[in-house]
mmCIF file of C-alpha atoms in Angstrom:
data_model
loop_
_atom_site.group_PDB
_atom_site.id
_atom_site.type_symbol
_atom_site.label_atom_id
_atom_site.label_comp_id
_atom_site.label_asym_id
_atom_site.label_seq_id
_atom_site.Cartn_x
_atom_site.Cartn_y
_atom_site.Cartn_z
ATOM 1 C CA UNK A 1 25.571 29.725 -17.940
ATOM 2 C CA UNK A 2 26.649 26.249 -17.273
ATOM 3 C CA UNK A 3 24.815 23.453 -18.613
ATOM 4 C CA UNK A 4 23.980 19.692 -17.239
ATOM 5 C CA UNK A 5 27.809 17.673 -18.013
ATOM 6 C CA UNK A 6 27.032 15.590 -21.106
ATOM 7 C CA UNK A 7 28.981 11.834 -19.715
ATOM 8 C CA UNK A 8 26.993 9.696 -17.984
ATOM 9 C CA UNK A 9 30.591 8.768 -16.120
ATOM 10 C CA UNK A 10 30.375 12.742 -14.572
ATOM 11 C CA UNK A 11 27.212 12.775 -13.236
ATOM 12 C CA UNK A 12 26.851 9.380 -11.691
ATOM 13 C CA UNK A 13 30.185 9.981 -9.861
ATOM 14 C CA UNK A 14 28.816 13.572 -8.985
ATOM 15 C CA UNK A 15 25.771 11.740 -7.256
ATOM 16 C CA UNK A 16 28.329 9.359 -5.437
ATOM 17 C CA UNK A 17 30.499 12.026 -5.029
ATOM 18 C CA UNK A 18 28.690 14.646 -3.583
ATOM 19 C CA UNK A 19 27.057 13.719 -0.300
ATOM 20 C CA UNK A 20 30.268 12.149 0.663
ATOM 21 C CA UNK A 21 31.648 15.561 0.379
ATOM 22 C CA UNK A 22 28.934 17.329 2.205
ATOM 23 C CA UNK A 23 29.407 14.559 5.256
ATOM 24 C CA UNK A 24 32.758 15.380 5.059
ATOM 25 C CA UNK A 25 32.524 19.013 5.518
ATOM 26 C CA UNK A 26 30.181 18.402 8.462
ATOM 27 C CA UNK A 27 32.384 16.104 9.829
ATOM 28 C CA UNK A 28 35.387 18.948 9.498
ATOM 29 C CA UNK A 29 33.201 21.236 10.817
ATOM 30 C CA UNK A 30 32.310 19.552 14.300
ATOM 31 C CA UNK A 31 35.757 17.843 14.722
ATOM 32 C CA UNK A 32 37.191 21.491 14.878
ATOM 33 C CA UNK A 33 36.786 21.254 18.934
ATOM 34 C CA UNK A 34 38.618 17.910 18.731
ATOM 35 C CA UNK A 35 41.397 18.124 15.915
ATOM 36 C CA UNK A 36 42.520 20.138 12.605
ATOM 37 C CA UNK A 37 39.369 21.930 10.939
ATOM 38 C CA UNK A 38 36.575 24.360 12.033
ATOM 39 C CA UNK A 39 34.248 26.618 10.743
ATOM 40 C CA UNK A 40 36.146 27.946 7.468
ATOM 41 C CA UNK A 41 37.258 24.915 6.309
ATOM 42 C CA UNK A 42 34.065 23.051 6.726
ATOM 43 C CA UNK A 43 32.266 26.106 4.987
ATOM 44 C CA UNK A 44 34.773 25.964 1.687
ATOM 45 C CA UNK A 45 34.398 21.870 2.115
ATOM 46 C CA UNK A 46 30.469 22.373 1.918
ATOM 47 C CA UNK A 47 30.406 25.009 -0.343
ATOM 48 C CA UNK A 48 33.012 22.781 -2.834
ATOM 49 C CA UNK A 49 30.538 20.328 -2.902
ATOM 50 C CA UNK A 50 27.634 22.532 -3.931
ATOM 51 C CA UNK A 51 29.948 24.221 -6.432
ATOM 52 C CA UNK A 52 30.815 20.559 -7.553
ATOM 53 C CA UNK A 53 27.099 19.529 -8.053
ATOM 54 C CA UNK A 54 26.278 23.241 -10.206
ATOM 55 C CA UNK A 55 29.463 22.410 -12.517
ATOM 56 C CA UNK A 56 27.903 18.902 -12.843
ATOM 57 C CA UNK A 57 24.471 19.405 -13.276
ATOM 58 C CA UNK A 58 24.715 22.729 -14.155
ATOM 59 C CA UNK A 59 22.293 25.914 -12.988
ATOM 60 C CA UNK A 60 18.871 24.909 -12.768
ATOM 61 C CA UNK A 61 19.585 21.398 -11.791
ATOM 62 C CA UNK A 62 17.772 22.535 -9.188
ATOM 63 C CA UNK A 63 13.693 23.417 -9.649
ATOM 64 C CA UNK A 64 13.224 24.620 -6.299
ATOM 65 C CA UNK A 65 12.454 28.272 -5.727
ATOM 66 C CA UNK A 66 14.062 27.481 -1.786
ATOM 67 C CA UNK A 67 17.351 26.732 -3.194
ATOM 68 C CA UNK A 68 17.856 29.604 -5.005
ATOM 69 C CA UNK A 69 16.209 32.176 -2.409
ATOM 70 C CA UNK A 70 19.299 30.327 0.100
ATOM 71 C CA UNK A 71 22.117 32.087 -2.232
ATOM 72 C CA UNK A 72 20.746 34.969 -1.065
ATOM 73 C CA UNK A 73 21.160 34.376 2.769
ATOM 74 C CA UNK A 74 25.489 35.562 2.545
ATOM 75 C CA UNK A 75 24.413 37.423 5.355
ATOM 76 C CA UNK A 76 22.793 34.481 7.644
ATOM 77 C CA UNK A 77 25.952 32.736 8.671
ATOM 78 C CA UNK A 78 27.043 36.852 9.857
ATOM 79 C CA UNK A 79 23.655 36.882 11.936
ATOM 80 C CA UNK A 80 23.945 33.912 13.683
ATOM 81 C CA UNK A 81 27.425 34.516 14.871
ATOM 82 C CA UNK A 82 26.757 38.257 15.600
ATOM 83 C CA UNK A 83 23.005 37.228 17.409
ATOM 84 C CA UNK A 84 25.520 34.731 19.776
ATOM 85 C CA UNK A 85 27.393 38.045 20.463
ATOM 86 C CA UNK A 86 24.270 40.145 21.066
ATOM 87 C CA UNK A 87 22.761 36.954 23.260
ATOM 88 C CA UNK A 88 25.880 37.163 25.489
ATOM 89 C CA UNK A 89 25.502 40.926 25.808
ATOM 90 C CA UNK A 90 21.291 39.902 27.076
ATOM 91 C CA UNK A 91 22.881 37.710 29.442
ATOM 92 C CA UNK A 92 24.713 40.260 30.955
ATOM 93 C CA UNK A 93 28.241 40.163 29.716
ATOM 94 C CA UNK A 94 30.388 41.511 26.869
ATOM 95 C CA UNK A 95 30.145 41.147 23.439
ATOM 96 C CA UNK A 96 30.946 37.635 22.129
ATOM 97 C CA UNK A 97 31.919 36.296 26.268
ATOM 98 C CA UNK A 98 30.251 32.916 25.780
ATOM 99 C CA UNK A 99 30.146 32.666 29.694
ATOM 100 C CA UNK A 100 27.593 34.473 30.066
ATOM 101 C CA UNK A 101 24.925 32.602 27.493
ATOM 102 C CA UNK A 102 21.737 32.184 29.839
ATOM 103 C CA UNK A 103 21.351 28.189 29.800
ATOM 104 C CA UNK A 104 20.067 26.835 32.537
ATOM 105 C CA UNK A 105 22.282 23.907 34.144
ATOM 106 C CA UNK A 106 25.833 24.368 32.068
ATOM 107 C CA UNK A 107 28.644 25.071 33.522
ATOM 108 C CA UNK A 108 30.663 28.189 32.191
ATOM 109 C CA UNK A 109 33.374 25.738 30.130
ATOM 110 C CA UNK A 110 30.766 24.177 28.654
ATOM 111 C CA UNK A 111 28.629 27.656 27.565
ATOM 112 C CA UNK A 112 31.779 28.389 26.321
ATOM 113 C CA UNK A 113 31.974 25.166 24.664
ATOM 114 C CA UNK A 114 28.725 25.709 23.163
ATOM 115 C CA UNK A 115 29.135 29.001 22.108
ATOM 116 C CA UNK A 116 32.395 28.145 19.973
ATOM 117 C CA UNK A 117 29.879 25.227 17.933
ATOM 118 C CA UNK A 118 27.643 28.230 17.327
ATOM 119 C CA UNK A 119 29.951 30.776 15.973
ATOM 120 C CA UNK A 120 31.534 27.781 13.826
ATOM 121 C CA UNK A 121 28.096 27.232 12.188
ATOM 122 C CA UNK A 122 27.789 30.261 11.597
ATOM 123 C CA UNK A 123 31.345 30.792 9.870
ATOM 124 C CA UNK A 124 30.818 27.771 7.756
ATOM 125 C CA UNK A 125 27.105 28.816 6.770
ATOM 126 C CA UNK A 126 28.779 32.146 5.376
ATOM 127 C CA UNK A 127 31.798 30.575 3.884
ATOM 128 C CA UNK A 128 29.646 27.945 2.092
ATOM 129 C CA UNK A 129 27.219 30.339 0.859
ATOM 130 C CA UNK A 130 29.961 33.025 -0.100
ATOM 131 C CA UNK A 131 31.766 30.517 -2.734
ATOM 132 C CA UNK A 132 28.512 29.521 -4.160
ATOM 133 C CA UNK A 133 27.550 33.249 -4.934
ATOM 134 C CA UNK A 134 30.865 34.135 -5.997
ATOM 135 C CA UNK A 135 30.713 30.895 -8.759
ATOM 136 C CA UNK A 136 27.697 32.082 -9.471
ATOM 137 C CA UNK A 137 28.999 35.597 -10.244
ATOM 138 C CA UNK A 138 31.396 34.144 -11.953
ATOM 139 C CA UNK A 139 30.220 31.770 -14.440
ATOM 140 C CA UNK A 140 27.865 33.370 -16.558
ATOM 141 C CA UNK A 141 26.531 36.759 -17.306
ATOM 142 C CA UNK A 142 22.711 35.932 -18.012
ATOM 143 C CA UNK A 143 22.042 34.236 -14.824
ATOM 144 C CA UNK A 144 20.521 36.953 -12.644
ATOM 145 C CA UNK A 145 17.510 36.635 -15.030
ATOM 146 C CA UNK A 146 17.599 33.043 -15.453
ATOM 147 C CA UNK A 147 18.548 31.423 -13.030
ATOM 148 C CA UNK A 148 18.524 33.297 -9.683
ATOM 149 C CA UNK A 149 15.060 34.862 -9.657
ATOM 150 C CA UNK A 150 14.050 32.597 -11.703
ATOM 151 C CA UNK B 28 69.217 14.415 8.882
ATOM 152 C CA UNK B 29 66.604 16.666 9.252
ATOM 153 C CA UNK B 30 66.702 17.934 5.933
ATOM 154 C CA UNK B 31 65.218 14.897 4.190
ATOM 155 C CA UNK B 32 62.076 16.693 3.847
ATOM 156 C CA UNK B 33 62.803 19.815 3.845
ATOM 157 C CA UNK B 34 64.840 20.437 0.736
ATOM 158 C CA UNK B 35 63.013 18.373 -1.582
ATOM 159 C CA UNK B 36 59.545 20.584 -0.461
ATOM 160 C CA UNK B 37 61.550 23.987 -0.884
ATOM 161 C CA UNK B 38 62.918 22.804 -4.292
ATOM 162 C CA UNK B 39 59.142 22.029 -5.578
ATOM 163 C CA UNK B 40 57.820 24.884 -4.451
ATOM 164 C CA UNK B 41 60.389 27.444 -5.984
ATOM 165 C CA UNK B 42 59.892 25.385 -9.321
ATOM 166 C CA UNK B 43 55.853 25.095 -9.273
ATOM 167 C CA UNK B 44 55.979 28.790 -8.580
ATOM 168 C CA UNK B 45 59.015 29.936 -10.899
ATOM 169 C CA UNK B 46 56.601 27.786 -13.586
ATOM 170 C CA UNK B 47 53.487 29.347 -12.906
ATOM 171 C CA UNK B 48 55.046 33.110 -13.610
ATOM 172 C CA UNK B 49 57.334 31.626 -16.258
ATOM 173 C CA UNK B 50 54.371 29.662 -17.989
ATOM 174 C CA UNK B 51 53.155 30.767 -21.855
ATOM 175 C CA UNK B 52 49.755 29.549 -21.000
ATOM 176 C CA UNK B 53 47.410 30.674 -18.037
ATOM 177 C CA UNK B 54 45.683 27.694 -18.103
ATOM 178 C CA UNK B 55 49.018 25.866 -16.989
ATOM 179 C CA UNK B 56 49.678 29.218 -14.853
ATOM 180 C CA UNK B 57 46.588 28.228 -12.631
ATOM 181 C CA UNK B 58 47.548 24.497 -12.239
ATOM 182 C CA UNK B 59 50.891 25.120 -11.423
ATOM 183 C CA UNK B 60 49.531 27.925 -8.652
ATOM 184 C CA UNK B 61 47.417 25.305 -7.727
ATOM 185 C CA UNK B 62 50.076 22.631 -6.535
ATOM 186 C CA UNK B 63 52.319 25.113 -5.155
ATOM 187 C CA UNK B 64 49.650 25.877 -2.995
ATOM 188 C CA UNK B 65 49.612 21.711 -2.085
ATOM 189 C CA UNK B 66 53.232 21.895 -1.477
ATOM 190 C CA UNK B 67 52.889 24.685 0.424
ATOM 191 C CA UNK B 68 50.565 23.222 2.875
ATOM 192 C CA UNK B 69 52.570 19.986 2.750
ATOM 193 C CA UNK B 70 55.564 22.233 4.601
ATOM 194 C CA UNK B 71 52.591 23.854 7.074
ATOM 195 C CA UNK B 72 51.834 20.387 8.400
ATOM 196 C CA UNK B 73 55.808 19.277 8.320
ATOM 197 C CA UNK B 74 56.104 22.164 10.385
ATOM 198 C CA UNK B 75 53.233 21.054 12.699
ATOM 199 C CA UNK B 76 50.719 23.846 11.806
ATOM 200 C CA UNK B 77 48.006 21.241 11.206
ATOM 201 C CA UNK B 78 45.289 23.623 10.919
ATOM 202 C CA UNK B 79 46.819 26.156 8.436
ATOM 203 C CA UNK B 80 47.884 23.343 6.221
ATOM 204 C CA UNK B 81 44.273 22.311 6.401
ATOM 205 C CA UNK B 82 42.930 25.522 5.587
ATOM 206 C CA UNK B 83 45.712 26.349 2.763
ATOM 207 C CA UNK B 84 45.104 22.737 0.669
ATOM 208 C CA UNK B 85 41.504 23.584 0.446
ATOM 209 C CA UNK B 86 40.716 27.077 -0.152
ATOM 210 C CA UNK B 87 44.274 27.323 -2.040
ATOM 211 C CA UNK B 88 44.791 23.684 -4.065
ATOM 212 C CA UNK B 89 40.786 23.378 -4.369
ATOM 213 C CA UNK B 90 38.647 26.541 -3.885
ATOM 214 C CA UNK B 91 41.086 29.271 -5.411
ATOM 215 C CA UNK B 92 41.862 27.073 -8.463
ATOM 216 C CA UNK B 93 38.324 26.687 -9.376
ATOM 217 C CA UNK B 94 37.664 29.989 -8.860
ATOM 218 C CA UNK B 95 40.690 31.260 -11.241
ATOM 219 C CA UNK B 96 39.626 28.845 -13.814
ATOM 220 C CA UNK B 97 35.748 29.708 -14.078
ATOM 221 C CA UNK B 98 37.505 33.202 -14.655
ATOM 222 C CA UNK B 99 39.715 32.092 -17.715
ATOM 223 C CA UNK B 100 36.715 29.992 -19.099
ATOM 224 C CA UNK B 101 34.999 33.752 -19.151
ATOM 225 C CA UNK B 102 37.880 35.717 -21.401
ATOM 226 C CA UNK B 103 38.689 35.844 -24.954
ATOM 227 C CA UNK B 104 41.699 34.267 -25.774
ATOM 228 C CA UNK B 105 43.385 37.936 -26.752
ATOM 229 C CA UNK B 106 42.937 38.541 -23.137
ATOM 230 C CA UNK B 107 44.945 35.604 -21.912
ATOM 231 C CA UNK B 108 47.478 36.108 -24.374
ATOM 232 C CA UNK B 109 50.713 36.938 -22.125
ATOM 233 C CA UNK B 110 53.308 39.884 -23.522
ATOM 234 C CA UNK B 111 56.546 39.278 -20.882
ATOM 235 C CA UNK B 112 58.137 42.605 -21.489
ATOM 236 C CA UNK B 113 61.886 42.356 -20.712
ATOM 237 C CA UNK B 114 62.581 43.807 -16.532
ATOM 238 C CA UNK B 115 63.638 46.942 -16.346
ATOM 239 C CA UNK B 116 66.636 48.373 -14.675
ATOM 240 C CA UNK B 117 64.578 49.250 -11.712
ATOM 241 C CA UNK B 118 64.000 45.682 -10.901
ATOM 242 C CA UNK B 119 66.990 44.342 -11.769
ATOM 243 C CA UNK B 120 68.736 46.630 -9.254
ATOM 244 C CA UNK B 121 65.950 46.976 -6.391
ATOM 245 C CA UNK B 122 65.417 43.320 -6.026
ATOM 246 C CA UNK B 123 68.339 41.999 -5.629
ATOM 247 C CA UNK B 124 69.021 44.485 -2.662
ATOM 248 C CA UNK B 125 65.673 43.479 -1.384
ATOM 249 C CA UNK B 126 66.178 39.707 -0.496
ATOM 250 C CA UNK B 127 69.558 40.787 0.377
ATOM 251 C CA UNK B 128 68.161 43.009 3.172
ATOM 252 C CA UNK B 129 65.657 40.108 3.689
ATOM 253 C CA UNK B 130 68.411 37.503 3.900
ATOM 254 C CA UNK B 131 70.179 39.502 6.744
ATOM 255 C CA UNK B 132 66.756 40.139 8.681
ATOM 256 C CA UNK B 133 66.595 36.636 8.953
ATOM 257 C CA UNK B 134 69.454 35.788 10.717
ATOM 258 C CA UNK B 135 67.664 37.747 13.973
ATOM 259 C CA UNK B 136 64.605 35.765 13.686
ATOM 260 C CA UNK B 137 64.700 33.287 16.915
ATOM 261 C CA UNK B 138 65.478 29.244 16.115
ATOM 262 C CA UNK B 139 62.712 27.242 14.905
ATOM 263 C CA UNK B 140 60.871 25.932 18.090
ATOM 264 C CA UNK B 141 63.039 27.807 20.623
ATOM 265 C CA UNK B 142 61.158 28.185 24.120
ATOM 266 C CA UNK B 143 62.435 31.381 24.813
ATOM 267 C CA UNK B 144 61.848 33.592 21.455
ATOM 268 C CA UNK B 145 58.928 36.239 22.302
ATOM 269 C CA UNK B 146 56.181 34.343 20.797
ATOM 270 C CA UNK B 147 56.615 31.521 23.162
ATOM 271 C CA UNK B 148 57.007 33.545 26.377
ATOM 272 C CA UNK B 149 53.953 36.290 25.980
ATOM 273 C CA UNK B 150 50.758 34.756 26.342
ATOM 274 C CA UNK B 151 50.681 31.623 24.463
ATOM 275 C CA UNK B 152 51.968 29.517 27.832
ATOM 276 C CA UNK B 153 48.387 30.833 29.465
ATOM 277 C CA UNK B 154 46.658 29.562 26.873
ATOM 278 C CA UNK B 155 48.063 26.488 26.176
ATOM 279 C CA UNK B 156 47.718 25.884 30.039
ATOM 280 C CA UNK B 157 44.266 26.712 30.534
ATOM 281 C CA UNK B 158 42.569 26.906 27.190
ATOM 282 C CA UNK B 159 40.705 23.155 28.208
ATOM 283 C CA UNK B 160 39.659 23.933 31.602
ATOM 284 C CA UNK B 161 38.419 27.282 30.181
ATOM 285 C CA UNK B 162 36.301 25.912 27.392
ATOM 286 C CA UNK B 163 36.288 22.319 27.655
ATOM 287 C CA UNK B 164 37.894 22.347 23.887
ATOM 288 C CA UNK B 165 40.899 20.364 23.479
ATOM 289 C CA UNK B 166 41.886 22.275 20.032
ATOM 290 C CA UNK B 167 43.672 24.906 21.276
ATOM 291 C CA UNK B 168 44.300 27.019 18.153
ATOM 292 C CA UNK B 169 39.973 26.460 17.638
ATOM 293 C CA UNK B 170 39.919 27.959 21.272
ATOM 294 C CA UNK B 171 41.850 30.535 20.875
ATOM 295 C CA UNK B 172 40.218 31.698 17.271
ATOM 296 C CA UNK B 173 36.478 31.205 18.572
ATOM 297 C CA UNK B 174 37.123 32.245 21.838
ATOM 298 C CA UNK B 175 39.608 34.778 22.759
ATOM 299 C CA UNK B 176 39.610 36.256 19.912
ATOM 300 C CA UNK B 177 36.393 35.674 19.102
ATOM 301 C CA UNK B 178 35.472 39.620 17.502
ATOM 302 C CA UNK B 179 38.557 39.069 15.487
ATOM 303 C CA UNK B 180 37.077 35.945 13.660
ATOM 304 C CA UNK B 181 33.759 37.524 13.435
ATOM 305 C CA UNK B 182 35.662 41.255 11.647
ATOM 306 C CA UNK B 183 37.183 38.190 9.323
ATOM 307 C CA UNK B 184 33.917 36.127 8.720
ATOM 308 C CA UNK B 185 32.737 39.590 7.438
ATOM 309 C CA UNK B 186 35.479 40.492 5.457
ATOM 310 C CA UNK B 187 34.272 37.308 3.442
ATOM 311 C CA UNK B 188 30.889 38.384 3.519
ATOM 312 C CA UNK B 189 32.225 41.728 1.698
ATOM 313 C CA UNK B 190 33.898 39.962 -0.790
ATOM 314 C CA UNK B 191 30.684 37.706 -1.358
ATOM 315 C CA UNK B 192 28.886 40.810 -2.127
ATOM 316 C CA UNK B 193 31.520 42.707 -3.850
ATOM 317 C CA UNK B 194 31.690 40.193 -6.746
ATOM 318 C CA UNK B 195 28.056 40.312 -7.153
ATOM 319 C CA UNK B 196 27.800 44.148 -7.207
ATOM 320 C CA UNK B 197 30.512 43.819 -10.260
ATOM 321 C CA UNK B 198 29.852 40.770 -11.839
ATOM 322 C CA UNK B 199 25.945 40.579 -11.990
ATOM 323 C CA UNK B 200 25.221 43.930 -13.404
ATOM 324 C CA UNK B 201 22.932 42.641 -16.582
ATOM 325 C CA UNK B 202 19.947 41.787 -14.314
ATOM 326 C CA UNK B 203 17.990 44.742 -13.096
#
């Protein structure tokens, strides 16, 4: 179980901290097309900054029953990049051959273009969500109770 | 000339990882792993693999280290207590003929950068030449992972999927 950081120094540079983080990883994330980064590391940068605001604030900084049903969803980033695969297969291609994602007035390069930003979403939304859970495995043996379904 | 960079990189990263097996304490173990990893990925983009040392700084400097410490914070301290038992003959003998038989491999491996060593003639010309009219994405190594090899990503993305559920089939088995 981690608890809330005592210094007052921690958590107001966690609340700076954070969201610049999170931009960051989006920022990662999209430039992958353009430069150095992609899906992975804009997952682990995402998920680093939600594993950054648990250490902080610790495990129930968070009320919300949402947030804690998302640590479940490991498997959402897998369906989104699998359902591009099975919507290029309804299109009438092969598995995971962008060209052939039905939308109307695109060019193939640009399908293709489109259906690389969807299977990095959907790396990054598994990556994220995978380091969370595996903290959360981690850090403390009472959580499942607490914390989790809480 | 071109060495400037190169030896001082090799020499930190043989002593940050000679220190991290060497080290009494794990704590100092996982710090020391931690800016290996760094150094590591500092030769990755001197070596112009941008994308690897991208990948290596974060999930090996950042993600790893956290990881490996949230694990020590969760032991006793008999269980980090390290017992270096002397190396046997085994080792003494078989490793030393190893990097020997690794040292002579490596004069066949083709010059750093050389146009003409296999991986530069197979199929990495076709996609460097048409990787941007193909996809209108002017990363090529993003291209080729998301794109032609697209199932191979996805078989990776759920290799990390596994591992997410793996650790909390065997680490969360107090709830019900």
């Amino acid at each position: 179980m981690i608890r809330p950081h005592d210094s007052i120094i921690v958590q107001t540079l966690g609340r700076f901290l954070i969201p610049v983080v999170q931009i960051f990883g989006l920022y990662v994330l999209f430039f992958g097309q353009y430069g150095p980064g992609g899906g992975f590391v804009g997952g682990v940068i995402l998920g680093t900054g939600m594993i950054l605001s648990v250490l902080i604030f610790g495990h129930d900084a968070s009320r919300s029953q949402y947030t804690k049903n998302v640590l479940h969803g490991d498997g959402v980033g897998m369906l989104i990049y699998a359902g591009v695969g099975g919507l290029c297969m309804i299109g009438g291609g092969e598995f995971l051959n962008y060209a052939n994602l039905e939308i109307p007035g695109l060019e193939t390069a640009s399908r293709r273009s489109l259906g690389i930003v969807l299977t990095q979403i959907g790396v990054a939304i598994d990556v994220a969500v995978t380091a969370v859970s595996i903290v959360f495995s981690l850090s403390a043996e009472e959580i499942m109770e607490d914390s989790i379904n809480g | 000339m071109i060495f400037t960079f190169e030896i001082p990189l090799l020499l930190l990263m043989l002593v940050t990882a000679a220190g991290a097996i060497l080290v009494k304490d794990l704590m100092s173990a996982v710090l020391l792993l931690g800016s290996y990893s760094f150094f590591l990925s500092l030769v990755w983009a001197w070596l112009g693999a941008v994308d690897v040392a991208f990948v290596e700084a974060v999930v090996g400097a950042g993600l790893a280290t956290v990881l490996f410490l949230l694990t020590l914070f969760g032991t006793a301290p008999k269980d980090t207590r390290l017992r270096r038992p002397p190396p046997s003959l085994t080792t003494l003998i078989v490793f030393p003929l190893l990097g020997i038989l690794l040292l002579y491999a490596a004069s066949d491996i083709p010059g750093f950068g050389d146009p003409n060593s296999p991986a530069n003639i197979h199929i990495s010309p076709t996609y460097l030449e048409r990787s941007f009219q193909d996809t209108h994405t002017p990363n090529v190594v993003t291209a080729v992972l998301m794109d032609y090899r697209s199932l191979d990503t996805m078989v990776e993305t759920v290799v990390i999927f596994a591992s997410g559920i793996a650790c909390a089939l065997l680490l969360r088995r107090h709830g019900k």
